[in-house]
Amino acid sequence: MSSQDTPSIASVFTGKRVLLDSQSSVGPATIHVDGRGKIARIEPTYSPSLATFDAGDALLMPGLVDGHVHINQPGRTQWEGVVTASHAAAAGGVTTIIDMPLNCIPSTVTAEAYALKRDSFRQGMWVDVGTWGGVVPGNAGDLAPMLEAGARGFKCFLCDSGVDEFPPVDEAQLRLAMTQLAEHKGLIMFHAEMDTGASVDAAQDPTLYSTFLDSRPPAMEVRAIDLVIKMCREFAPRVPCHIVHLSAADALPAIRAAKAEGLPLTVETCFHYLTLSAEAVPSRSTEYKCCPPIRQQANCDLLWEAVLDGTIDFVVSDHSPCTPDLKLHACCGGKIPEAAVEGDFVKAWGGIASVGIGLPLLWTEGRRRGLTLQDVVRLVCERTAVHSGLKDRKGRIAVGMDADFVVWQPEEENRITADKLHFRNKLTPYQERECVGLVHQTVVRGTTVYDITKPDDEAEWENSFSKLPHGQWLDSPITLRY
Ligand SMILES: [Zn+2]
């Protein structure tokens, strides 16, 4: 190999506690990174004298990949935007986020809309960002062009999505789309809730969480997941199917059976379904509202079993914020419209803000249930990277992979205070929550983009963030699992 083929080493990371992947144990390592931000060499020693970055006693592991984030740009940037979303991600050790195709305007359902989003994100990405495309009625012909442009796969709804620009598909429309995806090797993801005739009981108090919860029973998820499995079987093995944000444990038996049958089916759940419960939602606290809903503690315990036994493949945020007025929330500057009731769970927008705070949430709850650091890497780094078609670049620390790292102290106490929330609208159920696990630095392709030790007045730093964005748009070819 000539010297031209071997880019020179640009930075060297070392630590006493490095976790390379979910199959390794924690131990010393020194990681050499080339000028393209790729890992060139790894040595099993702690070598501070060689290093440009010394993690010391902190844990250095792969950066998180969050495959389910609503950035809402372009079109609804008062809800969120790429600068604030990627700052929040960086502050939480999340080095890759994949944006959802809805809640932005236009929704990402054509190659033109895909290009609009990509161009609008330019210069605003503090971490690497990609996007999913959407399947809506009538756009089957748009799927292949979006895949070619770099969309990571596709999402569809089997019930009302909450926004008019992203209508749900019926079985016939789904079949049309999946026929296209079978030809072009695309992944399809389902918001798995279907109407079962359940509705809001007008006699119940809308400011009580139970009123909303009763209107979205587990049967809605079970019904949708039965259809997902049927379609998955019809197109197997050519179209991998994925269930986003599973909440209802009632659907686990059908999922276990489908997986045992060998169907190409994967499932994610979210930090909120694993760390919050219906019994503890205060009245009027619409920051807890999302669809499908957070259910009872007994349901949460069953989801944890499925996470630990591998039935649930990975965990994402489903970060989906909006302005406080749409949450019908008077705090954070929210104005309650006339004739509306403050804290009306039925009328409030559904969605939980949480990008970048998942690591301490998952770790704090998980470690008392037997979750290991290796499990954490598997659930929020490796499997989410594979899911996003980034198996060859992200999710593990290995030669040839992007040098994306989170450096954190798993034992350090961390109260989630407002100053630690970097997304645009700070309304979240996690404010003031006591956790363990604090992120100290975040590294994207060899460059540190977040560092809590940097003073504000340093030339290249502001508020612990690098002044310049180092994120890239992710349009590299997709490596499917099947
Ligand atoms: Zn979502």
GROMACS .gro file of C-alpha atoms and ligand atoms in nm:
model
  483
    1MET     CA    1   0.000   0.000   0.000
    2SER     CA    2   0.139   0.343  -0.091
    3SER     CA    3   0.136   0.624   0.162
    4GLN     CA    4  -0.143   0.787  -0.042
    5ASP     CA    5  -0.372   0.496   0.039
    6THR     CA    6  -0.310   0.522   0.412
    7PRO     CA    7  -0.438   0.852   0.549
    8SER     CA    8  -0.215   0.970   0.833
    9ILE     CA    9  -0.325   0.955   1.195
   10ALA     CA   10  -0.501   1.277   1.298
   11SER     CA   11  -0.593   1.199   1.656
   12VAL     CA   12  -0.540   0.935   1.923
   13PHE     CA   13  -0.799   0.850   2.192
   14THR     CA   14  -0.705   0.656   2.502
   15GLY     CA   15  -0.880   0.540   2.816
   16LYS     CA   16  -0.864   0.292   3.102
   17ARG     CA   17  -1.227   0.188   3.055
   18VAL     CA   18  -1.309   0.141   2.687
   19LEU     CA   19  -1.601  -0.070   2.561
   20LEU     CA   20  -1.558  -0.142   2.190
   21ASP     CA   21  -1.883  -0.332   2.125
   22SER     CA   22  -2.149  -0.548   2.292
   23GLN     CA   23  -1.930  -0.860   2.271
   24SER     CA   24  -1.628  -0.707   2.450
   25SER     CA   25  -1.545  -0.639   2.809
   26VAL     CA   26  -1.445  -0.302   2.948
   27GLY     CA   27  -1.069  -0.251   2.943
   28PRO     CA   28  -0.787  -0.019   2.842
   29ALA     CA   29  -0.754   0.080   2.477
   30THR     CA   30  -0.590   0.333   2.252
   31ILE     CA   31  -0.770   0.422   1.930
   32HIS     CA   32  -0.592   0.583   1.636
   33VAL     CA   33  -0.814   0.791   1.407
   34ASP     CA   34  -0.719   0.902   1.055
   35GLY     CA   35  -0.786   1.236   0.887
   36ARG     CA   36  -1.118   1.114   0.747
   37GLY     CA   37  -1.245   1.040   1.096
   38LYS     CA   38  -1.217   0.663   1.050
   39ILE     CA   39  -1.064   0.427   1.305
   40ALA     CA   40  -0.727   0.313   1.172
   41ARG     CA   41  -0.586   0.104   1.459
   42ILE     CA   42  -0.680  -0.012   1.810
   43GLU     CA   43  -0.434  -0.120   2.080
   44PRO     CA   44  -0.534  -0.282   2.411
   45THR     CA   45  -0.333  -0.044   2.626
   46TYR     CA   46  -0.385   0.283   2.811
   47SER     CA   47  -0.131   0.525   2.659
   48PRO     CA   48  -0.187   0.883   2.778
   49SER     CA   49   0.155   0.997   2.657
   50LEU     CA   50   0.061   0.913   2.295
   51ALA     CA   51  -0.293   1.046   2.310
   52THR     CA   52  -0.452   1.368   2.192
   53PHE     CA   53  -0.760   1.276   2.399
   54ASP     CA   54  -0.735   1.104   2.737
   55ALA     CA   55  -1.063   0.970   2.876
   56GLY     CA   56  -0.883   0.860   3.194
   57ASP     CA   57  -1.130   0.676   3.423
   58ALA     CA   58  -1.441   0.771   3.224
   59LEU     CA   59  -1.608   0.508   3.007
   60LEU     CA   60  -1.544   0.549   2.635
   61MET     CA   61  -1.788   0.358   2.413
   62PRO     CA   62  -1.953   0.392   2.070
   63GLY     CA   63  -2.168   0.702   2.021
   64LEU     CA   64  -2.541   0.637   2.031
   65VAL     CA   65  -2.747   0.606   1.713
   66ASP     CA   66  -3.104   0.729   1.767
   67GLY     CA   67  -3.316   0.600   1.479
   68HIS     CA   68  -3.636   0.782   1.572
   69VAL     CA   69  -3.625   1.162   1.600
   70HIS     CA   70  -3.871   1.424   1.476
   71ILE     CA   71  -3.664   1.731   1.380
   72ASN     CA   72  -3.964   1.904   1.214
   73GLN     CA   73  -3.744   2.105   0.976
   74PRO     CA   74  -3.833   2.248   0.727
   75GLY     CA   75  -4.180   2.370   0.804
   76ARG     CA   76  -4.236   2.341   1.179
   77THR     CA   77  -3.914   2.479   1.321
   78GLN     CA   78  -4.099   2.647   1.607
   79TRP     CA   79  -4.140   2.289   1.737
   80GLU     CA   80  -3.778   2.183   1.677
   81GLY     CA   81  -3.496   2.233   1.432
   82VAL     CA   82  -3.175   2.067   1.327
   83VAL     CA   83  -2.943   2.295   1.531
   84THR     CA   84  -3.126   2.245   1.861
   85ALA     CA   85  -3.202   1.877   1.798
   86SER     CA   86  -2.842   1.798   1.709
   87HIS     CA   87  -2.712   2.002   2.006
   88ALA     CA   88  -2.939   1.799   2.234
   89ALA     CA   89  -2.817   1.479   2.073
   90ALA     CA   90  -2.451   1.578   2.109
   91ALA     CA   91  -2.498   1.666   2.477
   92GLY     CA   92  -2.626   1.313   2.537
   93GLY     CA   93  -2.358   1.119   2.352
   94VAL     CA   94  -2.583   1.060   2.051
   95THR     CA   95  -2.361   1.088   1.744
   96THR     CA   96  -2.620   0.991   1.480
   97ILE     CA   97  -2.988   1.082   1.454
   98ILE     CA   98  -3.228   0.965   1.186
   99ASP     CA   99  -3.516   1.204   1.123
  100MET     CA  100  -3.874   1.092   1.072
  101PRO     CA  101  -4.054   1.183   0.748
  102LEU     CA  102  -4.346   1.358   0.915
  103ASN     CA  103  -4.417   1.677   1.109
  104CYS     CA  104  -4.182   1.862   0.876
  105ILE     CA  105  -4.347   2.041   0.582
  106PRO     CA  106  -4.341   1.907   0.318
  107SER     CA  107  -4.335   1.557   0.465
  108THR     CA  108  -4.053   1.345   0.323
  109VAL     CA  109  -4.256   1.146   0.071
  110THR     CA  110  -4.089   1.243  -0.260
  111ALA     CA  111  -3.728   1.281  -0.378
  112GLU     CA  112  -3.789   1.660  -0.402
  113ALA     CA  113  -3.897   1.677  -0.037
  114TYR     CA  114  -3.595   1.464   0.058
  115ALA     CA  115  -3.362   1.710  -0.119
  116LEU     CA  116  -3.534   2.009   0.048
  117LYS     CA  117  -3.470   1.860   0.391
  118ARG     CA  118  -3.109   1.769   0.313
  119ASP     CA  119  -3.040   2.123   0.187
  120SER     CA  120  -3.212   2.287   0.482
  121PHE     CA  121  -3.000   2.084   0.728
  122ARG     CA  122  -2.671   2.190   0.569
  123GLN     CA  123  -2.451   2.386   0.815
  124GLY     CA  124  -2.674   2.298   1.110
  125MET     CA  125  -2.573   1.946   1.206
  126TRP     CA  126  -2.366   1.900   1.523
  127VAL     CA  127  -2.394   1.521   1.482
  128ASP     CA  128  -2.447   1.304   1.173
  129VAL     CA  129  -2.804   1.313   1.045
  130GLY     CA  130  -3.003   1.106   0.798
  131THR     CA  131  -3.373   1.070   0.728
  132TRP     CA  132  -3.640   0.810   0.672
  133GLY     CA  133  -3.882   0.854   0.385
  134GLY     CA  134  -4.256   0.806   0.415
  135VAL     CA  135  -4.511   0.575   0.253
  136VAL     CA  136  -4.842   0.755   0.195
  137PRO     CA  137  -5.132   0.680  -0.042
  138GLY     CA  138  -5.021   0.723  -0.403
  139ASN     CA  139  -4.644   0.757  -0.359
  140ALA     CA  140  -4.528   0.401  -0.439
  141GLY     CA  141  -4.345   0.541  -0.744
  142ASP     CA  142  -4.149   0.785  -0.526
  143LEU     CA  143  -3.992   0.519  -0.305
  144ALA     CA  144  -3.710   0.400  -0.533
  145PRO     CA  145  -3.593   0.758  -0.611
  146MET     CA  146  -3.586   0.838  -0.238
  147LEU     CA  147  -3.385   0.523  -0.165
  148GLU     CA  148  -3.138   0.615  -0.438
  149ALA     CA  149  -3.102   0.963  -0.288
  150GLY     CA  150  -3.015   0.815   0.051
  151ALA     CA  151  -3.336   0.770   0.253
  152ARG     CA  152  -3.263   0.502   0.514
  153GLY     CA  153  -3.598   0.324   0.466
  154PHE     CA  154  -3.967   0.414   0.501
  155LYS     CA  155  -4.230   0.474   0.763
  156CYS     CA  156  -4.606   0.445   0.731
  157PHE     CA  157  -4.912   0.487   0.951
  158LEU     CA  158  -5.203   0.248   0.989
  159CYS     CA  159  -5.410   0.513   1.173
  160ASP     CA  160  -5.435   0.893   1.173
  161SER     CA  161  -5.082   1.038   1.208
  162GLY     CA  162  -5.186   1.363   1.374
  163VAL     CA  163  -5.086   1.577   1.074
  164ASP     CA  164  -5.284   1.616   0.751
  165GLU     CA  165  -4.975   1.598   0.528
  166PHE     CA  166  -4.906   1.238   0.623
  167PRO     CA  167  -5.218   1.024   0.569
  168PRO     CA  168  -5.233   0.656   0.667
  169VAL     CA  169  -5.228   0.367   0.418
  170ASP     CA  170  -5.474   0.081   0.389
  171GLU     CA  171  -5.382  -0.278   0.312
  172ALA     CA  172  -5.406  -0.236  -0.068
  173GLN     CA  173  -5.186   0.077  -0.066
  174LEU     CA  174  -4.942  -0.099   0.161
  175ARG     CA  175  -4.921  -0.395  -0.076
  176LEU     CA  176  -4.843  -0.158  -0.365
  177ALA     CA  177  -4.562   0.006  -0.167
  178MET     CA  178  -4.417  -0.322  -0.043
  179THR     CA  179  -4.408  -0.456  -0.398
  180GLN     CA  180  -4.184  -0.161  -0.486
  181LEU     CA  181  -3.972  -0.211  -0.174
  182ALA     CA  182  -3.927  -0.581  -0.252
  183GLU     CA  183  -3.775  -0.482  -0.583
  184HIS     CA  184  -3.550  -0.209  -0.443
  185LYS     CA  185  -3.454  -0.363  -0.109
  186GLY     CA  186  -3.618  -0.113   0.124
  187LEU     CA  187  -3.714  -0.145   0.488
  188ILE     CA  188  -4.067  -0.053   0.596
  189MET     CA  189  -4.161   0.068   0.943
  190PHE     CA  190  -4.507   0.080   1.093
  191HIS     CA  191  -4.670   0.311   1.340
  192ALA     CA  192  -4.863   0.011   1.467
  193GLU     CA  193  -5.197   0.131   1.596
  194MET     CA  194  -5.530   0.064   1.421
  195ASP     CA  195  -5.877   0.183   1.502
  196THR     CA  196  -6.076  -0.067   1.708
  197GLY     CA  197  -6.373   0.159   1.771
  198ALA     CA  198  -6.241   0.276   2.108
  199SER     CA  199  -6.309   0.645   2.170
  200VAL     CA  200  -6.289   0.908   2.438
  201ASP     CA  201  -6.562   0.884   2.700
  202ALA     CA  202  -6.700   1.239   2.708
  203ALA     CA  203  -6.824   1.181   3.063
  204GLN     CA  204  -6.466   1.145   3.188
  205ASP     CA  205  -6.245   1.434   3.298
  206PRO     CA  206  -6.004   1.518   3.007
  207THR     CA  207  -5.741   1.648   3.250
  208LEU     CA  208  -5.697   1.297   3.392
  209TYR     CA  209  -5.442   1.079   3.215
  210SER     CA  210  -5.669   0.773   3.246
  211THR     CA  211  -5.928   0.938   3.019
  212PHE     CA  212  -5.678   0.949   2.733
  213LEU     CA  213  -5.529   0.608   2.816
  214ASP     CA  214  -5.871   0.439   2.803
  215SER     CA  215  -5.923   0.577   2.452
  216ARG     CA  216  -5.609   0.401   2.316
  217PRO     CA  217  -5.628   0.042   2.444
  218PRO     CA  218  -5.358  -0.220   2.379
  219ALA     CA  219  -5.600  -0.385   2.132
  220MET     CA  220  -5.522  -0.102   1.885
  221GLU     CA  221  -5.158  -0.210   1.878
  222VAL     CA  222  -5.239  -0.581   1.874
  223ARG     CA  223  -5.470  -0.536   1.574
  224ALA     CA  224  -5.212  -0.337   1.378
  225ILE     CA  225  -4.930  -0.577   1.463
  226ASP     CA  226  -5.137  -0.870   1.338
  227LEU     CA  227  -5.159  -0.691   1.000
  228VAL     CA  228  -4.786  -0.609   1.006
  229ILE     CA  229  -4.701  -0.975   1.064
  230LYS     CA  230  -4.938  -1.087   0.789
  231MET     CA  231  -4.777  -0.844   0.539
  232CYS     CA  232  -4.428  -0.934   0.657
  233ARG     CA  233  -4.502  -1.301   0.592
  234GLU     CA  234  -4.648  -1.223   0.249
  235PHE     CA  235  -4.331  -1.040   0.138
  236ALA     CA  236  -4.072  -1.239   0.337
  237PRO     CA  237  -3.780  -1.244   0.309
  238ARG     CA  238  -3.762  -0.951   0.068
  239VAL     CA  239  -3.912  -0.666   0.273
  240PRO     CA  240  -3.783  -0.629   0.630
  241CYS     CA  241  -4.062  -0.494   0.852
  242HIS     CA  242  -4.015  -0.290   1.167
  243ILE     CA  243  -4.255  -0.193   1.444
  244VAL     CA  244  -4.176   0.150   1.581
  245HIS     CA  245  -4.237   0.251   1.944
  246LEU     CA  246  -4.402  -0.065   2.080
  247SER     CA  247  -4.595   0.010   2.398
  248ALA     CA  248  -4.847  -0.274   2.446
  249ALA     CA  249  -4.699  -0.586   2.604
  250ASP     CA  250  -5.013  -0.769   2.484
  251ALA     CA  251  -4.853  -0.778   2.137
  252LEU     CA  252  -4.539  -0.959   2.257
  253PRO     CA  253  -4.669  -1.317   2.210
  254ALA     CA  254  -4.750  -1.251   1.841
  255ILE     CA  255  -4.409  -1.083   1.792
  256ARG     CA  256  -4.227  -1.374   1.958
  257ALA     CA  257  -4.413  -1.621   1.736
  258ALA     CA  258  -4.334  -1.422   1.419
  259LYS     CA  259  -3.968  -1.407   1.509
  260ALA     CA  260  -3.961  -1.780   1.589
  261GLU     CA  261  -4.110  -1.837   1.243
  262GLY     CA  262  -3.808  -1.657   1.098
  263LEU     CA  263  -3.989  -1.354   0.959
  264PRO     CA  264  -3.772  -1.045   0.894
  265LEU     CA  265  -3.938  -0.848   1.174
  266THR     CA  266  -3.772  -0.608   1.418
  267VAL     CA  267  -3.918  -0.408   1.706
  268GLU     CA  268  -3.818  -0.096   1.893
  269THR     CA  269  -3.949   0.055   2.212
  270CYS     CA  270  -3.874   0.396   2.363
  271PHE     CA  271  -3.708   0.529   2.675
  272HIS     CA  272  -4.046   0.656   2.800
  273TYR     CA  273  -4.220   0.318   2.788
  274LEU     CA  274  -3.935   0.172   2.996
  275THR     CA  275  -3.902   0.450   3.252
  276LEU     CA  276  -4.251   0.599   3.305
  277SER     CA  277  -4.586   0.450   3.404
  278ALA     CA  278  -4.949   0.555   3.376
  279GLU     CA  279  -5.003   0.537   3.753
  280ALA     CA  280  -4.747   0.813   3.804
  281VAL     CA  281  -4.869   1.064   3.542
  282PRO     CA  282  -5.001   1.371   3.725
  283SER     CA  283  -5.330   1.522   3.606
  284ARG     CA  284  -5.292   1.801   3.344
  285SER     CA  285  -4.930   1.692   3.275
  286THR     CA  286  -4.968   1.665   2.900
  287GLU     CA  287  -4.590   1.644   2.853
  288TYR     CA  288  -4.649   1.272   2.920
  289LYS     CA  289  -4.892   1.232   2.630
  290CYS     CA  290  -4.778   1.027   2.332
  291CYS     CA  291  -4.923   0.766   2.097
  292PRO     CA  292  -4.929   0.479   2.164
  293PRO     CA  293  -4.966   0.581   2.528
  294ILE     CA  294  -4.748   0.509   2.830
  295ARG     CA  295  -4.928   0.222   3.004
  296GLN     CA  296  -4.934   0.074   3.356
  297GLN     CA  297  -4.626  -0.038   3.551
  298ALA     CA  298  -4.713  -0.406   3.495
  299ASN     CA  299  -4.696  -0.344   3.117
  300CYS     CA  300  -4.361  -0.169   3.160
  301ASP     CA  301  -4.223  -0.470   3.350
  302LEU     CA  302  -4.321  -0.699   3.061
  303LEU     CA  303  -4.153  -0.467   2.810
  304TRP     CA  304  -3.836  -0.487   3.017
  305GLU     CA  305  -3.848  -0.867   3.004
  306ALA     CA  306  -3.874  -0.844   2.625
  307VAL     CA  307  -3.581  -0.600   2.610
  308LEU     CA  308  -3.365  -0.828   2.820
  309ASP     CA  309  -3.455  -1.147   2.629
  310GLY     CA  310  -3.402  -0.981   2.288
  311THR     CA  311  -3.763  -0.985   2.166
  312ILE     CA  312  -3.742  -0.605   2.151
  313ASP     CA  313  -3.442  -0.532   1.930
  314PHE     CA  314  -3.349  -0.182   2.042
  315VAL     CA  315  -3.449   0.140   2.216
  316VAL     CA  316  -3.494   0.488   2.064
  317SER     CA  317  -3.624   0.825   2.184
  318ASP     CA  318  -3.912   0.903   1.944
  319HIS     CA  319  -3.827   1.263   2.031
  320SER     CA  320  -4.140   1.445   1.918
  321PRO     CA  321  -4.171   1.792   2.068
  322CYS     CA  322  -4.406   2.080   1.995
  323THR     CA  323  -4.470   2.427   2.138
  324PRO     CA  324  -4.621   2.448   2.491
  325ASP     CA  325  -4.946   2.602   2.361
  326LEU     CA  326  -5.015   2.291   2.151
  327LYS     CA  327  -4.957   2.085   2.463
  328LEU     CA  328  -5.221   2.309   2.628
  329HIS     CA  329  -4.957   2.374   2.890
  330ALA     CA  330  -4.923   2.710   3.063
  331CYS     CA  331  -4.561   2.661   3.165
  332CYS     CA  332  -4.262   2.741   2.940
  333GLY     CA  333  -4.454   3.039   2.795
  334GLY     CA  334  -4.750   2.837   2.671
  335LYS     CA  335  -5.074   3.028   2.604
  336ILE     CA  336  -5.395   2.834   2.646
  337PRO     CA  337  -5.634   2.919   2.360
  338GLU     CA  338  -5.978   3.049   2.452
  339ALA     CA  339  -6.235   2.774   2.511
  340ALA     CA  340  -5.954   2.522   2.566
  341VAL     CA  341  -5.892   2.355   2.901
  342GLU     CA  342  -5.541   2.370   3.042
  343GLY     CA  343  -5.394   2.021   3.062
  344ASP     CA  344  -5.658   1.857   2.840
  345PHE     CA  345  -5.500   1.520   2.761
  346VAL     CA  346  -5.750   1.449   2.485
  347LYS     CA  347  -5.689   1.768   2.284
  348ALA     CA  348  -5.316   1.818   2.354
  349TRP     CA  349  -5.057   1.727   2.090
  350GLY     CA  350  -4.902   1.385   2.153
  351GLY     CA  351  -4.526   1.344   2.161
  352ILE     CA  352  -4.246   1.332   2.419
  353ALA     CA  353  -3.929   1.539   2.402
  354SER     CA  354  -3.623   1.336   2.497
  355VAL     CA  355  -3.347   1.326   2.235
  356GLY     CA  356  -3.011   1.317   2.412
  357ILE     CA  357  -3.134   1.217   2.759
  358GLY     CA  358  -3.192   0.849   2.690
  359LEU     CA  359  -2.858   0.713   2.805
  360PRO     CA  360  -2.889   0.802   3.177
  361LEU     CA  361  -3.262   0.715   3.173
  362LEU     CA  362  -3.207   0.368   3.029
  363TRP     CA  363  -2.901   0.300   3.243
  364THR     CA  364  -3.057   0.418   3.572
  365GLU     CA  365  -3.369   0.202   3.530
  366GLY     CA  366  -3.195  -0.084   3.353
  367ARG     CA  367  -2.906  -0.154   3.584
  368ARG     CA  368  -3.140  -0.241   3.873
  369ARG     CA  369  -3.306  -0.490   3.635
  370GLY     CA  370  -2.980  -0.657   3.534
  371LEU     CA  371  -2.893  -0.450   3.226
  372THR     CA  372  -2.520  -0.447   3.152
  373LEU     CA  373  -2.312  -0.185   2.974
  374GLN     CA  374  -2.279  -0.434   2.688
  375ASP     CA  375  -2.660  -0.447   2.669
  376VAL     CA  376  -2.665  -0.067   2.648
  377VAL     CA  377  -2.425  -0.072   2.353
  378ARG     CA  378  -2.634  -0.341   2.183
  379LEU     CA  379  -2.965  -0.157   2.239
  380VAL     CA  380  -2.878   0.203   2.158
  381CYS     CA  381  -2.564   0.184   1.940
  382GLU     CA  382  -2.517  -0.140   1.745
  383ARG     CA  383  -2.870  -0.247   1.662
  384THR     CA  384  -2.994   0.103   1.587
  385ALA     CA  385  -2.698   0.149   1.350
  386VAL     CA  386  -2.780  -0.175   1.166
  387HIS     CA  387  -3.147  -0.075   1.152
  388SER     CA  388  -3.053   0.259   0.994
  389GLY     CA  389  -2.851   0.088   0.721
  390LEU     CA  390  -2.524   0.205   0.881
  391LYS     CA  391  -2.383  -0.131   0.987
  392ASP     CA  392  -2.049  -0.065   0.816
  393ARG     CA  393  -1.998   0.283   0.964
  394LYS     CA  394  -2.165   0.327   1.301
  395GLY     CA  395  -2.251   0.160   1.631
  396ARG     CA  396  -1.924  -0.016   1.713
  397ILE     CA  397  -1.563   0.080   1.772
  398ALA     CA  398  -1.367  -0.119   1.513
  399VAL     CA  399  -1.106  -0.058   1.245
  400GLY     CA  400  -1.265   0.109   0.941
  401MET     CA  401  -1.566   0.244   1.133
  402ASP     CA  402  -1.641   0.612   1.198
  403ALA     CA  403  -1.472   0.736   1.517
  404ASP     CA  404  -1.798   0.822   1.698
  405PHE     CA  405  -1.761   0.807   2.076
  406VAL     CA  406  -1.940   0.897   2.395
  407VAL     CA  407  -1.726   0.949   2.702
  408TRP     CA  408  -1.934   0.925   3.020
  409GLN     CA  409  -1.933   0.839   3.388
  410PRO     CA  410  -2.193   0.566   3.447
  411GLU     CA  411  -2.171   0.612   3.826
  412GLU     CA  412  -2.201   0.990   3.838
  413GLU     CA  413  -2.524   1.141   3.971
  414ASN     CA  414  -2.712   1.342   3.714
  415ARG     CA  415  -3.024   1.543   3.784
  416ILE     CA  416  -3.189   1.639   3.453
  417THR     CA  417  -3.227   2.013   3.506
  418ALA     CA  418  -3.351   2.269   3.251
  419ASP     CA  419  -2.997   2.387   3.170
  420LYS     CA  420  -2.917   2.034   3.049
  421LEU     CA  421  -3.204   2.032   2.798
  422HIS     CA  422  -3.086   2.162   2.464
  423PHE     CA  423  -3.386   2.089   2.243
  424ARG     CA  424  -3.597   2.391   2.145
  425ASN     CA  425  -3.903   2.337   2.367
  426LYS     CA  426  -3.803   2.229   2.716
  427LEU     CA  427  -4.132   2.068   2.814
  428THR     CA  428  -4.049   1.706   2.902
  429PRO     CA  429  -4.159   1.456   3.169
  430TYR     CA  430  -3.797   1.412   3.271
  431GLN     CA  431  -3.726   1.755   3.418
  432GLU     CA  432  -3.576   1.726   3.767
  433ARG     CA  433  -3.548   1.347   3.732
  434GLU     CA  434  -3.262   1.195   3.931
  435CYS     CA  435  -3.044   0.963   3.725
  436VAL     CA  436  -2.699   0.814   3.726
  437GLY     CA  437  -2.473   0.850   3.425
  438LEU     CA  438  -2.337   1.180   3.299
  439VAL     CA  439  -2.195   1.245   2.951
  440HIS     CA  440  -1.867   1.437   2.956
  441GLN     CA  441  -1.763   1.441   2.590
  442THR     CA  442  -1.906   1.345   2.253
  443VAL     CA  443  -1.688   1.277   1.950
  444VAL     CA  444  -1.818   1.270   1.591
  445ARG     CA  445  -1.580   1.116   1.336
  446GLY     CA  446  -1.276   1.204   1.546
  447THR     CA  447  -1.381   1.561   1.632
  448THR     CA  448  -1.506   1.656   1.980
  449VAL     CA  449  -1.838   1.839   1.941
  450TYR     CA  450  -1.947   1.846   2.308
  451ASP     CA  451  -1.726   1.881   2.614
  452ILE     CA  452  -1.856   1.977   2.959
  453THR     CA  453  -1.507   2.076   3.072
  454LYS     CA  454  -1.470   2.355   2.815
  455PRO     CA  455  -1.514   2.704   2.958
  456ASP     CA  456  -1.768   2.921   2.773
  457ASP     CA  457  -1.521   3.191   2.683
  458GLU     CA  458  -1.285   2.967   2.493
  459ALA     CA  459  -1.263   3.073   2.128
  460GLU     CA  460  -1.384   2.752   1.968
  461TRP     CA  461  -1.645   2.660   2.229
  462GLU     CA  462  -1.982   2.792   2.336
  463ASN     CA  463  -2.192   2.638   2.612
  464SER     CA  464  -1.984   2.318   2.599
  465PHE     CA  465  -2.052   2.280   2.223
  466SER     CA  466  -1.798   2.323   1.946
  467LYS     CA  467  -1.874   2.654   1.774
  468LEU     CA  468  -1.862   2.484   1.436
  469PRO     CA  469  -2.093   2.200   1.336
  470HIS     CA  470  -1.914   1.882   1.231
  471GLY     CA  471  -2.212   1.668   1.139
  472GLN     CA  472  -2.260   1.515   0.798
  473TRP     CA  473  -2.569   1.422   0.601
  474LEU     CA  474  -2.596   1.043   0.587
  475ASP     CA  475  -2.678   0.923   0.239
  476SER     CA  476  -2.436   0.631   0.216
  477PRO     CA  477  -2.573   0.310   0.062
  478ILE     CA  478  -2.788   0.094   0.285
  479THR     CA  479  -2.661  -0.239   0.416
  480LEU     CA  480  -2.972  -0.446   0.478
  481ARG     CA  481  -2.959  -0.725   0.732
  482TYR     CA  482  -3.147  -0.981   0.530
  483ZN      ZN  483  -4.232   0.915   1.607
   0.00000   0.00000   0.00000
